[in-house]
């Protein structure tokens, strides 16, 4: 088979239009290489070594039989430009060849074969089941439809060795780093990005997929965030390694491109920032947005007001619009005509666009082999990945592993920041909100909204004022000096003047514990809220205590520092911008 997928090499009598069929058992379009009925090459037959999901049906939902052709690369793009469609052949060359083949067979071998062509079923084809993901995720479904495209798609994919070789599939949570660069490389991109730039981390999203694959959280990291970039080992073209020195207090987007930094440097910067271990990265340039939006026939977006941004060249009337190509790129780049004109407002535009793209993919983008082919080509041409998922086959395994996440369990959020008092053009991390947010993601807790009210896991709702909180603090496993440090924090930061350092506890505890009497429940509620104590840490006695009897707070091995929650929160911290990917009512303001 040649690289363009025109059928079996040397056999001019086989038309690819007659070879592609939809297999209802796998949900994939497959190439039947043998007219006599040879079983098709099936990606779904491939096992994922060590995967606990290898035995599950990787093919998705059942669809109707379809014999429409998967166009060749050159031919497909030519027809697309002319406005042609993917209608099945009803006559012409395909019909003449089929008739000629039957005549030749009857002449040479006697009666025609009794094997009947499978009749087409009526009704709409069900779209392949799609899940959480953004630009790079498009490929994993796209390449699953045709095993023979692997070699061609492999040739499209660029990869970078970041010095970390993780398996494509793992049993635990998955952290995927998605990077959009502002490089001017690529056709039609000379007007974008910084002149002469090698490409910076202009758009960065950390996608966390839960261990049980029930939910996903996408954290957008502002490009102008002031942060630290660690030392970064990079692999040079000659195979040698070079360590690029880290920097303190610089813009996040310089973690890529600046000083010769590769995606592995952004990878390490995000790990240092969030405390999350990254498994894989996917990087794309401006062409990804343009080509993918074209491949899916446009993405629906919403504007709450008229938008006219001379910088991005986006002009939209208030209401809903379908954007693609240059207009889609303008939408995700615009910021001057919305909100306060900041990069944080642009992030909201990007989240709206990506959520809508996911919904489009889930609903209809893979309803035909032509669409599947176009999206696969568009994604791989614009994609750079790590070596752990550096082939179409590995990407398919990766995508099949993540297919269980439903779109209403995908939440986009923005890392909380504050204006930088020293530089109005940059921002700094809002530590009070970011720390519990990162802890929540590290603990594999979903940001998806619960149906019921928030509810507190820290105890009774009624709370005592700080001046009435009386507690003895002992160290039963925390860092040295934790008891005194906690007392100082309670007295100076919280106004709890009746707190006392009671020294070391008689025994070590694995978990921090707060002992209190029934008549001290309001004091316990206040202290538990301050300390971030889980409900399991609260131990209530059976009898009331005297007026001057203190509660007992024993710091266990899980204690890190006063003000740092003992247990990760289960609710999104107040003030953290977030939106559900299935919310169709989000409009740019």
XYZ file of C-alpha atoms in Angstrom:
589
model
C 0.000 0.000 0.000
C 1.434 3.385 -0.909
C 1.821 6.351 1.429
C -1.213 8.112 0.040
C -3.547 5.193 0.733
C -4.654 4.505 -2.839
C -5.182 0.799 -2.406
C -2.946 -2.235 -2.885
C 0.271 -1.538 -4.712
C 0.269 -2.918 -8.231
C -3.448 -3.708 -8.357
C -5.154 -1.137 -10.552
C -8.435 -3.031 -10.544
C -9.184 -2.396 -6.871
C -10.922 0.873 -6.087
C -10.537 2.179 -2.499
C -14.155 3.268 -2.736
C -15.188 -0.397 -2.589
C -12.903 -1.306 0.325
C -14.022 0.881 3.264
C -16.803 -0.514 5.427
C -18.141 0.283 8.877
C -17.710 -2.545 11.399
C -20.594 -2.398 13.940
C -18.614 -4.526 16.385
C -15.854 -1.947 16.767
C -17.408 1.347 15.704
C -14.546 1.861 13.220
C -14.256 2.240 9.461
C -12.018 -0.575 8.220
C -10.193 -1.410 5.040
C -11.071 -4.762 3.454
C -7.933 -5.554 1.506
C -9.167 -8.839 0.043
C -12.216 -8.738 -2.276
C -12.837 -12.377 -1.428
C -13.560 -11.503 2.167
C -10.216 -11.328 3.973
C -10.672 -9.979 7.488
C -9.796 -6.287 7.708
C -6.855 -4.890 9.624
C -8.331 -3.835 12.941
C -6.693 -1.499 15.442
C -9.145 -2.745 18.026
C -7.510 -6.178 17.901
C -4.326 -4.715 19.271
C -3.861 -5.313 22.977
C -2.436 -2.689 25.285
C 0.247 -4.441 27.359
C -0.432 -4.122 31.045
C -3.621 -2.150 30.592
C -6.501 -2.974 32.848
C -8.821 -1.841 30.057
C -7.465 -3.992 27.269
C -10.410 -6.374 27.436
C -13.021 -3.663 27.125
C -14.712 -2.804 23.839
C -12.547 -0.051 22.385
C -14.728 0.636 19.426
C -17.569 2.694 20.877
C -21.164 2.508 19.752
C -22.770 0.599 16.918
C -23.352 2.378 13.622
C -24.812 1.584 10.226
C -22.850 -0.012 7.410
C -21.068 2.584 5.280
C -19.081 1.980 2.094
C -18.190 5.567 1.323
C -14.565 6.068 0.223
C -11.784 7.393 2.405
C -10.335 9.963 -0.022
C -6.663 10.208 -0.824
C -4.778 13.121 0.683
C -4.438 15.100 -2.508
C -7.865 14.280 -3.902
C -9.692 14.958 -0.681
C -8.226 18.418 -0.206
C -8.958 19.315 -3.799
C -12.626 18.375 -3.484
C -12.946 20.186 -0.184
C -11.806 23.406 -1.775
C -14.425 22.984 -4.453
C -17.209 22.427 -1.976
C -17.684 18.732 -2.781
C -19.304 16.341 -0.317
C -18.696 12.844 0.986
C -21.672 11.194 -0.717
C -21.332 7.458 -1.487
C -20.626 6.532 -5.103
C -23.790 5.554 -6.991
C -22.313 4.916 -10.410
C -19.408 5.874 -12.626
C -16.041 4.213 -12.285
C -16.811 2.284 -9.106
C -19.974 0.787 -10.615
C -18.310 -0.021 -13.927
C -15.416 -1.767 -12.178
C -17.767 -3.758 -9.996
C -19.767 -4.861 -13.044
C -16.626 -5.670 -14.989
C -15.298 -7.680 -12.080
C -18.478 -9.754 -11.866
C -18.443 -10.435 -15.650
C -14.801 -11.466 -15.598
C -15.388 -13.775 -12.667
C -18.391 -15.416 -14.299
C -16.485 -15.964 -17.552
C -13.397 -17.446 -15.947
C -14.887 -19.408 -13.089
C -18.454 -20.191 -13.981
C -21.437 -18.944 -11.944
C -21.055 -15.801 -9.982
C -20.345 -16.020 -6.263
C -23.355 -16.523 -4.007
C -21.795 -14.170 -1.454
C -24.162 -11.209 -1.240
C -23.190 -7.679 -0.471
C -24.321 -6.591 2.965
C -27.397 -4.317 2.609
C -27.248 -0.802 3.962
C -29.259 -0.072 7.057
C -31.432 2.992 7.296
C -31.263 5.663 9.960
C -28.595 8.010 11.246
C -25.149 6.704 12.105
C -24.247 7.061 15.730
C -21.158 9.204 16.275
C -18.131 7.634 17.905
C -18.111 8.141 21.647
C -15.877 11.138 22.352
C -14.504 12.311 25.677
C -12.469 14.932 27.459
C -9.734 16.480 25.411
C -8.574 19.387 23.377
C -6.469 19.863 20.262
C -4.249 16.804 20.600
C -7.078 14.496 21.680
C -8.625 14.765 18.225
C -6.023 12.417 16.837
C -6.704 9.479 19.117
C -10.166 8.943 17.704
C -9.177 9.935 14.183
C -6.425 7.379 13.782
C -8.624 4.665 15.263
C -10.805 4.471 12.187
C -8.239 3.126 9.737
C -5.307 0.970 10.656
C -3.657 1.466 7.303
C -3.315 5.208 7.983
C -0.884 4.599 10.839
C 2.222 4.848 8.697
C 1.045 8.019 7.004
C -0.036 9.660 10.269
C 3.230 8.647 11.915
C 4.993 10.673 9.252
C 2.966 13.746 10.228
C 3.762 13.608 13.947
C 6.749 15.503 15.328
C 8.171 14.446 18.675
C 10.639 15.744 21.244
C 12.644 13.639 23.665
C 12.235 15.467 26.985
C 14.211 12.879 28.928
C 11.095 11.214 30.369
C 9.801 7.996 28.789
C 6.353 7.281 30.242
C 4.124 4.500 28.920
C 1.227 5.615 26.735
C -1.232 3.942 29.118
C -1.110 3.857 32.914
C -3.393 2.656 35.691
C -3.323 5.859 37.725
C -4.414 9.455 37.112
C -3.115 11.051 33.908
C -1.685 14.567 33.604
C -1.445 15.801 30.022
C 0.272 19.125 29.306
C -1.155 20.908 26.263
C 0.892 23.774 24.843
C -0.097 26.269 22.171
C 2.840 28.255 20.807
C 3.004 31.698 19.199
C 5.542 30.618 16.588
C 5.105 32.237 13.161
C 6.109 29.077 11.329
C 3.498 27.589 9.011
C 1.623 28.840 5.992
C -0.291 32.070 6.576
C 1.119 32.697 10.069
C 3.548 35.547 9.287
C 1.178 38.093 10.815
C 0.900 36.355 14.173
C 3.110 36.010 17.215
C 6.427 37.744 17.867
C 8.667 38.429 14.912
C 11.670 36.100 15.041
C 10.232 34.126 17.965
C 11.019 30.419 18.143
C 7.683 29.985 19.882
C 6.754 30.549 23.516
C 4.207 28.859 25.791
C 1.463 31.249 24.721
C -1.429 28.967 25.738
C -0.895 26.262 28.344
C -3.470 23.845 29.751
C -2.766 21.098 32.265
C -5.381 18.381 31.716
C -5.835 16.076 34.728
C -7.831 12.898 34.078
C -8.918 11.072 37.240
C -7.728 7.592 38.126
C -11.174 6.063 37.592
C -11.595 8.068 34.324
C -14.850 9.537 35.649
C -13.863 13.204 35.344
C -11.240 15.604 34.035
C -9.972 19.038 35.046
C -8.291 21.416 32.590
C -6.223 24.118 34.309
C -5.325 27.112 32.139
C -2.016 28.720 33.166
C -1.714 32.442 32.339
C 1.252 33.149 30.077
C 2.172 36.320 32.024
C 2.354 34.560 35.399
C 5.591 35.353 37.231
C 7.123 32.077 38.368
C 10.368 30.122 38.679
C 11.771 28.017 35.838
C 13.952 25.117 37.037
C 17.148 23.874 35.420
C 16.235 22.053 32.249
C 18.181 19.245 30.526
C 17.616 19.353 26.763
C 18.669 17.020 23.971
C 20.608 18.684 21.155
C 20.481 17.828 17.448
C 23.826 16.009 17.647
C 22.485 13.766 20.415
C 24.328 15.525 23.238
C 22.619 16.929 26.328
C 22.680 20.538 27.482
C 21.346 21.814 30.791
C 19.744 25.241 30.422
C 20.010 27.175 33.704
C 16.796 28.005 35.503
C 15.522 31.493 36.277
C 13.751 33.054 39.220
C 10.763 35.389 38.919
C 10.213 35.405 35.139
C 7.179 35.114 32.864
C 5.796 31.616 32.538
C 5.722 31.747 28.723
C 9.533 31.982 28.609
C 9.662 28.372 29.827
C 9.529 27.483 26.117
C 11.724 28.870 23.336
C 13.707 31.315 25.451
C 17.386 30.366 25.826
C 16.757 27.252 23.717
C 14.225 25.709 26.083
C 12.126 22.828 24.719
C 8.684 21.551 25.877
C 10.430 19.564 28.602
C 11.283 22.878 30.280
C 7.618 23.903 30.332
C 6.853 20.372 31.589
C 9.237 20.823 34.561
C 8.020 24.375 35.240
C 4.403 23.200 35.538
C 5.414 20.324 37.814
C 7.233 22.767 40.109
C 4.303 25.175 40.074
C 1.496 22.685 40.750
C 3.133 19.689 42.441
C 1.574 17.402 39.807
C 3.651 14.857 37.896
C 3.120 15.148 34.135
C 2.782 12.032 31.982
C 2.703 13.441 28.439
C 2.642 16.666 26.452
C 1.058 17.762 23.185
C 2.143 20.980 21.491
C 0.512 22.740 18.546
C 0.909 26.038 16.675
C -1.584 28.453 15.102
C -2.311 25.989 12.291
C -3.945 23.548 14.723
C -6.861 25.889 15.387
C -7.249 26.849 11.735
C -7.070 23.355 10.266
C -9.073 21.551 12.954
C -11.897 24.080 12.805
C -11.996 23.644 9.030
C -11.942 19.859 9.342
C -15.067 19.826 11.541
C -16.906 22.402 9.357
C -16.676 25.105 11.973
C -17.096 25.546 15.726
C -20.037 27.375 17.309
C -19.146 30.293 19.580
C -21.159 32.975 21.348
C -20.658 36.710 21.847
C -22.687 38.567 24.473
C -21.958 41.858 22.692
C -20.555 43.078 19.380
C -16.833 42.352 19.115
C -14.436 44.399 16.970
C -10.802 43.694 17.870
C -8.341 45.386 15.467
C -5.452 43.398 16.947
C -6.853 39.916 16.272
C -9.062 41.128 13.365
C -12.128 39.508 14.947
C -15.463 41.093 14.058
C -18.608 39.453 15.402
C -22.102 40.699 16.058
C -23.698 39.750 19.360
C -25.139 36.231 19.214
C -24.062 32.774 18.085
C -21.696 32.180 15.183
C -19.876 29.284 13.542
C -16.207 30.121 13.077
C -13.440 28.293 11.244
C -10.028 28.903 9.736
C -8.664 32.414 10.228
C -11.820 33.536 12.028
C -11.501 30.668 14.545
C -7.893 31.634 15.205
C -8.924 35.263 15.660
C -11.531 34.156 18.215
C -9.042 32.302 20.436
C -6.482 35.126 20.130
C -8.767 38.085 20.831
C -8.725 39.987 24.127
C -8.737 43.741 23.477
C -12.499 43.976 22.824
C -13.698 41.797 25.707
C -13.656 42.045 29.488
C -10.715 44.085 30.731
C -8.636 43.315 27.645
C -6.289 40.993 29.537
C -4.860 37.573 28.829
C -7.231 36.211 31.485
C -10.148 37.278 29.280
C -8.532 35.558 26.294
C -8.271 32.365 28.347
C -12.065 32.432 28.769
C -12.434 32.700 24.981
C -10.148 29.713 24.519
C -12.068 27.657 27.065
C -15.354 28.460 25.312
C -13.894 27.487 21.931
C -12.358 24.233 23.158
C -15.530 23.212 24.994
C -17.541 23.778 21.824
C -14.960 21.866 19.758
C -15.252 18.886 22.101
C -19.054 18.942 21.794
C -18.794 19.103 17.995
C -16.428 16.150 17.900
C -18.635 14.137 20.229
C -21.807 14.795 18.270
C -20.947 14.522 14.612
C -17.357 14.985 13.519
C -16.670 11.291 12.973
C -19.891 10.313 11.270
C -18.094 9.642 7.967
C -14.691 8.282 6.942
C -13.982 11.512 5.070
C -14.410 13.589 8.226
C -12.392 11.120 10.229
C -9.570 11.343 7.698
C -9.587 15.152 7.563
C -9.489 15.549 11.341
C -6.717 12.961 11.685
C -4.602 14.723 9.086
C -5.218 18.187 10.532
C -4.359 17.095 14.067
C -1.177 15.223 13.246
C 0.218 17.887 10.922
C 0.040 20.490 13.680
C 1.087 18.216 16.548
C 4.343 17.716 18.473
C 4.362 15.163 21.320
C 6.715 13.377 23.709
C 8.271 10.055 22.718
C 5.934 8.144 25.068
C 3.040 8.846 22.668
C 5.166 9.543 19.609
C 3.366 7.228 17.164
C -0.199 7.006 15.899
C -0.514 3.587 17.550
C 0.545 4.905 20.954
C -1.797 7.853 20.601
C -4.642 5.473 19.837
C -3.853 3.448 22.966
C -3.683 6.677 24.962
C -7.017 7.905 23.631
C -8.804 4.593 24.133
C -7.676 4.671 27.762
C -9.327 8.049 28.301
C -12.581 7.474 26.406
C -14.657 6.896 29.516
C -14.746 10.542 30.611
C -18.041 12.146 29.626
C -18.181 15.772 28.525
C -20.331 16.949 31.445
C -17.568 15.798 33.792
C -14.912 17.986 32.140
C -14.221 21.290 33.906
C -12.072 24.129 32.612
C -10.557 26.369 35.302
C -7.960 29.131 35.400
C -5.083 29.090 37.867
C -5.989 31.966 40.273
C -3.714 35.002 40.078
C -3.387 38.558 41.391
C -2.124 41.717 39.712
C 1.621 42.067 40.129
C 2.197 45.217 42.216
C 5.632 45.620 40.636
C 4.565 45.206 36.997
C 1.049 45.862 35.704
C 1.695 43.753 32.599
C 2.182 40.556 34.635
C 0.402 38.592 37.363
C 1.453 36.605 40.425
C -0.005 33.431 41.916
C -2.922 33.890 44.315
C -1.473 31.478 46.845
C -4.543 31.404 49.114
C -6.713 30.063 46.269
C -4.112 28.232 44.196
C -2.785 26.021 46.991
C -6.156 24.362 47.771
C -6.938 24.145 44.036
C -3.694 22.310 43.304
C -4.206 20.114 46.381
C -7.691 19.259 45.144
C -6.355 18.131 41.762
C -3.447 16.225 43.320
C -5.964 14.370 45.506
C -7.903 13.412 42.348
C -11.009 15.348 43.421
C -13.329 16.546 40.680
C -14.085 20.219 40.045
C -17.417 19.271 38.464
C -20.327 20.881 40.260
C -22.303 18.738 42.692
C -26.073 18.718 42.404
C -26.593 19.417 46.081
C -25.303 22.351 48.107
C -21.667 22.723 48.979
C -21.825 21.392 52.515
C -18.841 21.518 54.866
C -16.864 18.467 55.831
C -15.265 20.263 58.773
C -18.047 19.904 61.348
C -20.996 21.921 62.716
C -21.998 25.059 60.828
C -22.211 27.254 63.972
C -18.836 28.782 64.813
C -17.426 30.513 67.877
C -15.644 33.876 67.589
C -11.806 33.673 67.621
C -11.441 35.117 71.122
C -13.448 32.214 72.585
C -11.445 29.417 70.943
C -9.456 27.740 73.731
C -7.068 24.939 72.691
C -3.893 23.161 73.797
C -1.649 22.245 70.876
C 0.738 19.277 71.040
C 3.089 17.859 68.411
C 2.433 14.188 67.756
C 4.300 13.655 64.487
C 4.568 16.974 62.669
C 7.829 18.768 61.835
C 9.959 19.918 64.774
C 8.583 23.126 66.280
C 5.130 22.644 64.753
C 3.255 23.151 68.032
C 4.791 26.565 68.737
C 4.526 27.596 65.079
C 0.818 26.723 65.125
C 0.171 28.618 68.356
C 1.924 31.703 66.965
C -0.200 31.447 63.816
C -3.446 31.033 65.789
C -2.716 34.009 68.041
C -1.245 36.406 65.483
C -3.163 35.495 62.316
C -6.486 34.283 63.685
C -6.841 36.152 66.976
C -7.139 32.982 69.084
C -5.353 34.311 72.184
C -6.447 31.352 74.312
C -4.271 28.865 72.392
C -1.327 27.256 74.223
C 1.723 25.178 73.334
C 1.411 21.963 75.371
C 4.661 20.428 74.082
C 5.022 16.959 72.578
C 2.172 14.473 72.572
C 2.669 11.214 74.588
C 2.425 9.177 71.354
C 2.902 9.663 67.626
C -0.202 9.907 65.449
C -0.469 9.266 61.726
C -3.310 11.780 61.365
C -3.987 15.088 63.099
C -6.767 14.924 65.704
C -8.945 17.500 67.483
C -10.587 16.351 70.736
C -13.502 18.454 72.039
C -16.564 18.269 74.319
C -20.197 18.664 73.150
C -20.351 22.200 74.594
C -17.204 23.101 72.592
C -18.703 22.211 69.202
C -18.743 25.836 68.037
C -15.075 26.263 68.975
C -14.224 23.016 67.150
C -16.032 24.226 64.033
C -13.986 27.430 63.989
C -10.657 25.677 64.538
C -11.412 22.921 62.025
C -12.210 25.544 59.408
C -8.953 27.405 60.070
C -6.848 24.244 60.000
C -8.616 22.552 57.091
C -9.395 19.463 59.175
C -11.427 16.623 57.626
C -14.453 15.300 59.481
C -12.464 12.175 60.412
C -10.084 14.325 62.496
C -12.833 15.514 64.873
C -13.275 13.429 68.058
C -16.169 14.491 70.307
C -16.335 13.241 73.888
C -19.546 12.190 75.617
C -19.563 14.802 78.400
C -19.420 18.576 78.493
C -16.231 20.291 79.656
C -15.740 23.080 82.170
C -15.603 26.703 81.042
C -11.797 26.898 81.222
C -11.015 23.394 79.936
C -9.282 23.632 76.530
C -9.791 21.456 73.484
C -6.817 19.269 72.526
C -5.256 19.575 69.066
C -2.661 16.867 68.351
C -0.608 17.482 65.200
C -0.004 14.195 63.378
C 2.384 13.110 60.640
C 0.007 14.523 58.019
C 0.528 18.063 59.356
C 2.719 20.265 57.160
C 2.303 23.850 58.287
C -0.343 26.081 59.885
C -2.706 27.386 57.219
C -2.076 24.391 54.953
C -5.202 22.184 54.902
C -4.710 18.717 56.335
C -6.961 17.256 53.650
C -7.494 18.484 50.103
C -10.832 20.262 49.652
C -13.626 18.516 47.792
C -15.209 21.749 46.530
C -13.736 24.291 44.126
C -12.281 27.164 46.179
C -14.352 30.348 46.090
C -13.234 32.831 43.463
C -11.632 30.287 41.099
C -12.898 30.875 37.541
C -14.274 27.658 36.099
C -16.739 26.447 33.455
C -18.164 23.066 32.517
C -17.304 21.860 29.020
C -20.941 20.886 28.441
C -22.258 24.381 29.226
C -23.649 25.730 25.943
C -24.653 29.099 27.427
C -21.162 30.570 27.863
C -20.769 33.820 25.874
C -17.845 36.216 25.531
C -18.552 39.504 27.334
